[in-house]
Coordinates of C-alpha atoms in Angstrom, one line a residue:
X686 CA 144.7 108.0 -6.2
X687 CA 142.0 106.1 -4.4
X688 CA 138.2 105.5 -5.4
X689 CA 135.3 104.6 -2.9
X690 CA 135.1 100.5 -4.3
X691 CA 132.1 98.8 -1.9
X692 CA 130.3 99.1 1.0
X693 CA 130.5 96.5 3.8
X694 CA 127.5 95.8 5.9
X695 CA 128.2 95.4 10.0
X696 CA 125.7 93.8 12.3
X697 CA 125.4 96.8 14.5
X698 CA 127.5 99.7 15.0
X699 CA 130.7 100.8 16.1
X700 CA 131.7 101.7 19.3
X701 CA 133.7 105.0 19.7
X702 CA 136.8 103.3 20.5
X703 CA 140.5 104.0 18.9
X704 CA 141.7 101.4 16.4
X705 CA 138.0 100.2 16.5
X706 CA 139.0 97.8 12.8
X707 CA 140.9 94.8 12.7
X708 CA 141.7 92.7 9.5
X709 CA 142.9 89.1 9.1
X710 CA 144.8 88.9 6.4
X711 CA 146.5 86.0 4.1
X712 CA 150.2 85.1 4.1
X713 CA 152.6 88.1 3.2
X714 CA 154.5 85.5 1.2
X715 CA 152.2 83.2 -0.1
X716 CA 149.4 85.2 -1.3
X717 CA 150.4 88.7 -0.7
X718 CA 148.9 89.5 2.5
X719 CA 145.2 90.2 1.6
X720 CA 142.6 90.9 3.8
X721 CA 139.8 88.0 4.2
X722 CA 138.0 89.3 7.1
X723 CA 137.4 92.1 9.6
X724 CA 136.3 93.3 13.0
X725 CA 134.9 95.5 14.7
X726 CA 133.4 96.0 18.0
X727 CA 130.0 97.3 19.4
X728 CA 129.9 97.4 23.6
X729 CA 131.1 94.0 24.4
X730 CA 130.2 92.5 21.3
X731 CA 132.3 91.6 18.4
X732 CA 131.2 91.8 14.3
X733 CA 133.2 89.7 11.6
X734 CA 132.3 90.0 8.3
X735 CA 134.0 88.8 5.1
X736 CA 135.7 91.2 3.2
X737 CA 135.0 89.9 -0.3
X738 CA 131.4 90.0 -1.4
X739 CA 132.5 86.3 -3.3
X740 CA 133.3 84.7 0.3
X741 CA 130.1 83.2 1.3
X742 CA 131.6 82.6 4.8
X743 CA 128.6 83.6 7.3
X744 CA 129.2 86.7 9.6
X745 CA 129.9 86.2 12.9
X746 CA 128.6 88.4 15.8
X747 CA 130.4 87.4 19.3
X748 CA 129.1 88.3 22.5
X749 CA 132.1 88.5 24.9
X750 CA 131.1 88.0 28.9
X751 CA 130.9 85.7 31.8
X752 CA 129.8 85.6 35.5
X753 CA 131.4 88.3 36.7
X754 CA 130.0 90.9 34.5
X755 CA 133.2 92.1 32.7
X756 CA 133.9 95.3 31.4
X757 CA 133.1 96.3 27.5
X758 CA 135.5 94.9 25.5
X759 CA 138.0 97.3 24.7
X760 CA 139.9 95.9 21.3
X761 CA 138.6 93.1 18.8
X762 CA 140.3 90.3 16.5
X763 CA 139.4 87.0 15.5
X764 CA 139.1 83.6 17.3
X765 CA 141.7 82.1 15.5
X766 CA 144.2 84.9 16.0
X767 CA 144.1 84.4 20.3
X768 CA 147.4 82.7 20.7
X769 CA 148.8 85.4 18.0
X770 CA 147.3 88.6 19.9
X771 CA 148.7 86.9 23.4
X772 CA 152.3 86.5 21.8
X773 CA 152.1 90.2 21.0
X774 CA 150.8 91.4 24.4
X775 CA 147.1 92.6 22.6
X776 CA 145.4 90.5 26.0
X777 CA 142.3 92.4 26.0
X778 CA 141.7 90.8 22.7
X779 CA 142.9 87.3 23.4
X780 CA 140.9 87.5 26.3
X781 CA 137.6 88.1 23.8
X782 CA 138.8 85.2 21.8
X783 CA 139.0 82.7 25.1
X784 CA 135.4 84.0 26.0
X785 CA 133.9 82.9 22.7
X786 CA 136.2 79.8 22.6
X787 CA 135.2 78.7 26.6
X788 CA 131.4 79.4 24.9
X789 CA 131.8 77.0 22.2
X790 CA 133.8 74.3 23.8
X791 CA 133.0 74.2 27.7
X792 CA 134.5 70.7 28.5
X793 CA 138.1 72.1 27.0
X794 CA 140.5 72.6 30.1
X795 CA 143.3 74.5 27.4
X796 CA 140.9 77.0 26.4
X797 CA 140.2 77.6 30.4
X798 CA 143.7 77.4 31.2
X799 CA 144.6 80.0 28.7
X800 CA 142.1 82.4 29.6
X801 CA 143.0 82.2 32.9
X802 CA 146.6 83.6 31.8
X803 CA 145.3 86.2 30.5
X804 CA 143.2 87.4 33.3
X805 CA 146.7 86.7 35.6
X806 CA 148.1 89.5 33.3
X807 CA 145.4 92.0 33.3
X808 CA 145.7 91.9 37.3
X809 CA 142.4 89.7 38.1
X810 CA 144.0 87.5 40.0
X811 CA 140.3 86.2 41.4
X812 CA 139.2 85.4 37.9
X813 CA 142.3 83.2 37.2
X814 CA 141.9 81.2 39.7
X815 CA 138.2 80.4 38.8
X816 CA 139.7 79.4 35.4
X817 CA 142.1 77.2 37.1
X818 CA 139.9 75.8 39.5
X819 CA 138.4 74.4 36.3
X820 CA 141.5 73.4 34.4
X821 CA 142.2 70.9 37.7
X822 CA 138.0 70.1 37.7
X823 CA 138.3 68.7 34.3
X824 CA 142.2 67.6 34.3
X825 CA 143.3 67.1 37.8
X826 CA 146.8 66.1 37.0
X827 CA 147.5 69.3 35.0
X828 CA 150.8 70.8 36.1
X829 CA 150.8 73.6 35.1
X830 CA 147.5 74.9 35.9
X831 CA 148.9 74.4 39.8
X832 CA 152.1 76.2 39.0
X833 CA 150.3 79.1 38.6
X834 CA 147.6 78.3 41.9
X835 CA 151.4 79.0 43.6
X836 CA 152.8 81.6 41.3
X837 CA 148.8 83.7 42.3
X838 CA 149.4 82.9 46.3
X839 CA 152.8 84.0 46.8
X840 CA 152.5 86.7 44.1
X841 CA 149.7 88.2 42.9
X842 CA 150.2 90.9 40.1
X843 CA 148.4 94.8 40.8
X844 CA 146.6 96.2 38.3
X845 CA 148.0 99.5 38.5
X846 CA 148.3 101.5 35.0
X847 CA 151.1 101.4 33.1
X848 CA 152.2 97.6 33.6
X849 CA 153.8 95.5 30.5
X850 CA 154.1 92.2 31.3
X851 CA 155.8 89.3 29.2
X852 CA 154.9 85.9 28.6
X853 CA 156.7 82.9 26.6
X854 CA 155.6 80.5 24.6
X855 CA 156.7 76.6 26.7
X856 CA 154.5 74.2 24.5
X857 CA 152.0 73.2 22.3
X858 CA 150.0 72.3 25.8
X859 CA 150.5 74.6 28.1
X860 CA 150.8 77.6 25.5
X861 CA 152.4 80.5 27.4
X862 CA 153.8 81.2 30.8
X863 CA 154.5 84.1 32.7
X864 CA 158.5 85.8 32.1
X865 CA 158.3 89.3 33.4
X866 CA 156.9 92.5 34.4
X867 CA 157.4 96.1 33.9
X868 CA 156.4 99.4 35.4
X869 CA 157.7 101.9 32.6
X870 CA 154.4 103.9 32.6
X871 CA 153.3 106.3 35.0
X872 CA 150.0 106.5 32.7
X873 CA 147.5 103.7 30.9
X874 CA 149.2 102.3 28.2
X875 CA 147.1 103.1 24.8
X876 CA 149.2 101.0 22.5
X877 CA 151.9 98.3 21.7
X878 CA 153.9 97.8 18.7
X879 CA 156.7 95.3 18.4
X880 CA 159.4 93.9 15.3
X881 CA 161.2 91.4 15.7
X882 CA 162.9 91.3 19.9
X883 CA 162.2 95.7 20.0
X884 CA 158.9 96.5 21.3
X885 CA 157.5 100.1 21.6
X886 CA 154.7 100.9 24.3
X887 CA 153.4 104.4 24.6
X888 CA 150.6 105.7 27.2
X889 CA 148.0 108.6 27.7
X890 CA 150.5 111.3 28.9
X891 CA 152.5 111.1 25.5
X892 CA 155.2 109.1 26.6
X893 CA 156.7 106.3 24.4
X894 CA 159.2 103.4 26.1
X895 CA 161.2 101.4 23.6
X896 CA 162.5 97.7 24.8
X897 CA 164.6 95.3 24.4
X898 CA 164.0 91.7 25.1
X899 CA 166.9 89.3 25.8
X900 CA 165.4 85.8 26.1
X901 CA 164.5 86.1 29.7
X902 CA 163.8 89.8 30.4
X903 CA 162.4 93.2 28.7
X904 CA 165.1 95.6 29.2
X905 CA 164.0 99.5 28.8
X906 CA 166.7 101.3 26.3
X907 CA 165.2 104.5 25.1
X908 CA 161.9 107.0 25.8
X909 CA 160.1 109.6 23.8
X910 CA 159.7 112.0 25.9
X911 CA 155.7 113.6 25.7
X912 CA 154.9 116.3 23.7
X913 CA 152.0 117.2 25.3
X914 CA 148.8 115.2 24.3
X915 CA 148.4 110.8 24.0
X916 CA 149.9 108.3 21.8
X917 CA 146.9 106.4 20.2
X918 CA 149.3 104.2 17.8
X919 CA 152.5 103.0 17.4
X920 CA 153.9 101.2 14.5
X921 CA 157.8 99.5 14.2
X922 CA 159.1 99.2 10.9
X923 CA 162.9 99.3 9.4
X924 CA 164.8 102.1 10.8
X925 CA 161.4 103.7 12.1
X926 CA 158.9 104.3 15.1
X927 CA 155.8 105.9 13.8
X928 CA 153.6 107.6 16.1
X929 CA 150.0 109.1 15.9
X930 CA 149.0 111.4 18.6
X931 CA 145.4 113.4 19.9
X932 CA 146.8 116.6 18.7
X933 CA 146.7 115.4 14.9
X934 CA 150.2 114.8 14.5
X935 CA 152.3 112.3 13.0
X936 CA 156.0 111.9 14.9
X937 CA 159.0 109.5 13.1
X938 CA 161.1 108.5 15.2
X939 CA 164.3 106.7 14.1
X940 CA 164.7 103.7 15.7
X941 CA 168.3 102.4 13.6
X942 CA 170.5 103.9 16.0
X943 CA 169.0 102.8 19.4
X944 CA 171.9 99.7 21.1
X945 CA 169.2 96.6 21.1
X946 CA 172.1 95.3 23.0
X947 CA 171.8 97.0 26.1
X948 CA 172.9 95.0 28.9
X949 CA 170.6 97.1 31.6
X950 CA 173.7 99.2 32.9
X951 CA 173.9 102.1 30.7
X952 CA 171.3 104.9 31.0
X953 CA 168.5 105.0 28.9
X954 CA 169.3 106.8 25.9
X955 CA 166.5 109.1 24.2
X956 CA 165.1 108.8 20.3
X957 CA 166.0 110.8 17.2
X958 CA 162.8 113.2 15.8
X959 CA 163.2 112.7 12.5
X960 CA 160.0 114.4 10.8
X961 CA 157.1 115.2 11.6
X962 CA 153.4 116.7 10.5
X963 CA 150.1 118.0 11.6
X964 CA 148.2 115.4 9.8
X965 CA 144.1 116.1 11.2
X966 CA 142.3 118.6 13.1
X967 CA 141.2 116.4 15.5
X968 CA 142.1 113.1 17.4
X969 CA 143.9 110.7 15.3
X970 CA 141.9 107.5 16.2
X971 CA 143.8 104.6 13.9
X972 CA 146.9 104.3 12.0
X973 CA 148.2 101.4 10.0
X974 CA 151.2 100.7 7.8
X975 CA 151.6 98.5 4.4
X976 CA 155.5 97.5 5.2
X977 CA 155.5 96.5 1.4
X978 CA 155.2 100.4 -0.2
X979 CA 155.9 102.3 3.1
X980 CA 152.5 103.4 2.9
X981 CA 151.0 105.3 6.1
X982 CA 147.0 105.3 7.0
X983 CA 145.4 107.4 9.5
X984 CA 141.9 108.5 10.6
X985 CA 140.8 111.0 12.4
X986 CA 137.2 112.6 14.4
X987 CA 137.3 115.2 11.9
X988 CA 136.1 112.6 9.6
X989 CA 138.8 112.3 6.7
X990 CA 141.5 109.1 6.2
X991 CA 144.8 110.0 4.9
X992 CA 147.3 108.2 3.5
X993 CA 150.9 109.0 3.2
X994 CA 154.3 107.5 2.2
X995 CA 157.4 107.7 4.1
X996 CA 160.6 107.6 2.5
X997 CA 164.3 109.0 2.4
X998 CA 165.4 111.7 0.2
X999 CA 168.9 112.6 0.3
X1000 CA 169.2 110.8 3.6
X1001 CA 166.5 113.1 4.8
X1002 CA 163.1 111.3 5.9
X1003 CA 159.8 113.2 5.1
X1004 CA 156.5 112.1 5.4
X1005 CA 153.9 112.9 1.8
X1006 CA 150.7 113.3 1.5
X1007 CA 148.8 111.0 -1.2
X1008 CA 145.7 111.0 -0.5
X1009 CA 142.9 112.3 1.5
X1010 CA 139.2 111.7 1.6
X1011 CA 136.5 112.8 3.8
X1012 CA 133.3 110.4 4.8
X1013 CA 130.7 112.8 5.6
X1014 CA 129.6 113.4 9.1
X1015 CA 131.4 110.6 10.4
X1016 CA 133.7 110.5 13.1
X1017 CA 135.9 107.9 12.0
X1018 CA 137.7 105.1 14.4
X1019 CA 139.3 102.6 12.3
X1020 CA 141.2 102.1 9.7
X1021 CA 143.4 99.4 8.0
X1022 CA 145.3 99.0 4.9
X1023 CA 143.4 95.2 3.0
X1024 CA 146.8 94.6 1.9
X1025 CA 150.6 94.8 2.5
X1026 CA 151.0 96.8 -0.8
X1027 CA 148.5 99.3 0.5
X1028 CA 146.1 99.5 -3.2
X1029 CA 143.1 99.1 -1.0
X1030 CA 142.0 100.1 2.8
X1031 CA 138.7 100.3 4.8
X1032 CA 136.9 102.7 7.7
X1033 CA 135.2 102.2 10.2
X1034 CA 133.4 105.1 12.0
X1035 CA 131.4 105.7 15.2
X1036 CA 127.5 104.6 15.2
X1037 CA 127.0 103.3 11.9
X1038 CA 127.1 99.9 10.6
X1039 CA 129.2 100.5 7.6
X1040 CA 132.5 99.8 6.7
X1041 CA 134.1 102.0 4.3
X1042 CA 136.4 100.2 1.4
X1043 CA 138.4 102.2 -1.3
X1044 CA 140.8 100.9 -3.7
X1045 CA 143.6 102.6 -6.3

């Protein structure tokens, strides 16, 4: 069903991270949703390359860091997708962007300020302020940059595991600001998927937490309970909640019948198992979706990417296999359909410099 098309050259390896491939694609509506770049990341160092050997755009290599000495960056995107990544709670790679973007421009107190949200939400608290400090260096009269100076003082987020935290878009100025916070996990979080107001977070233990948010507030209204090994991705889309575990297994869940009106007095109700499959041998490192054929992608350590379709037959949901193909002594950690009609996708795999692309 699928052919090997190309091979795409990285500037250095990839790191052995899950869901180590992010694309950038076009419009859904105006052109289809095609894929015009990708990323991937090495240590604390980001590679975009073009995805079309006809776009002469230059590759970029970013090198994401500052004074303190940060940790590696742990997910990837692209500069201009910050605000987007920030919107959908991705912080650790907004906060990449802002570190590129406070590179480039230096003098721009927004592009402080809005890193300095982000650090507020991971927990550093002491790197926020230093952001601040230089939002009010460069524009003294800059409200809200000593909203939050109070907001830090009187109450200064942990960084415990497990912590969701929402923020809400005021204008095109300030650009977010801090709504709410939530302890639903006892472990790290691994992944985030959201549709519309529903959101799905699921951790390292194996438990998923499905939300609910009202405007103001993230109300908790269902759970998966764990069975028995971490959720690496999530994915919301119609009536379903597709998740891809360390075991090898693919659980869908059916998210149709959950109350998205829950008020935050009823108990939290559990989710529907609808099907589910042992997909790979090993670790499932990446899955994606193309929401226009109900196409599923996932890759695995044990070096093959499969692809699936999800549909209802006689009001029963299974899951099908399409395809599978194996790249050869690779342990693979990304993967991501090129379009939202899922005829072409790409791999990325651990400590080489190529990125795999096949097309139907």
């Amino acid at each position: 069903m699928y052919e090997r098309e190309n091979t795409l050259l990285l500037s250095s390896t990839a790191s052995a991270l899950c869901n180590n491939l992010s694309v950038n694609r076009t419009s859904a509506k105006s052109k289809g949703g095609v894929a015009t770049k990708l990323a991937v990341v090495h240590q604390n160092n980001i590679n975009i390359i073009p995805v079309a050997e006809s776009d002469k755009t230059r590759p970029q290599y970013i090198t994401c860091h500052n004074n303190s000495a940060l940790c590696e960056v742990m997910q990837k995107g692209h500069l201009e997708l910050g605000r987007d990544f920030l919107s959908r709670g991705l912080l650790q790679d907004a906060l990449s962007h802002y570190h590129a973007a406070v590179e480039g421009d230096p003098e721009n107190y927004l592009t402080y300020f809005k890193r300095g949200t982000v650090y507020l939400a991971l927990g550093k608290a002491k790197f926020a302020l230093l952001d601040f400090d230089k939002v009010l260096q460069l524009k003294p009269d800059f409200k809200s940059a000593l909203c939050f100076y109070l907001y830090i003082f009187s109450n200064c987020p942990g960084n415990s595991s497990g912590v969701l935290r929402v923020f809400g878009v005021l204008d095109e100025e300030t650009c977010l600001s801090f709504m709410d916070r939530k302890e639903g996990h006892m472990d790290a979080i691994t992944d985030i998927a959201s549709i519309d107001y529903r959101l799905a977070s699921a951790d390292d233990s194996g438990v998923i937490c499905l939300w609910y948010f009202n405007g103001t507030e993230l109300l908790q209204i269902a759970t998966v309970d764990t069975f028995g090994s971490a959720v690496t991705s999530l994915f919301l889309w119609k009536d379903w909640l597709a998740a891809a575990y360390g075991s090898g297994h693919i659980r869908i869940f059916d998210s149709s019948k959950i109350n998205y009106t829950y008020d935050g007095t009823r108990p939290v109700t559990a989710v529907r198992l609808l099907t589910e499959t042992a997909a790979h041998a090993r670790y499932i490192t990446a899955m994606d979706v193309a929401m226009g054929a109900d196409y599923l992608l996932t890759v695995s350590e044990d070096s093959y990417v499969k692809i699936w379709r999800v549909c209802k037959n006689n009001n029963v949901t299974e899951i099908n296999l399409l395809c599978s193909s194996q790249i050869n002594d690779q342990m693979l950690v990304g993967g991501r359909f090129l379009n939202t009609n899922g005829t072409g996708f790409c791999v990325s795999a651990y400590d080489t410099n190529l990125v795999h692309c096949f097309k139907s």
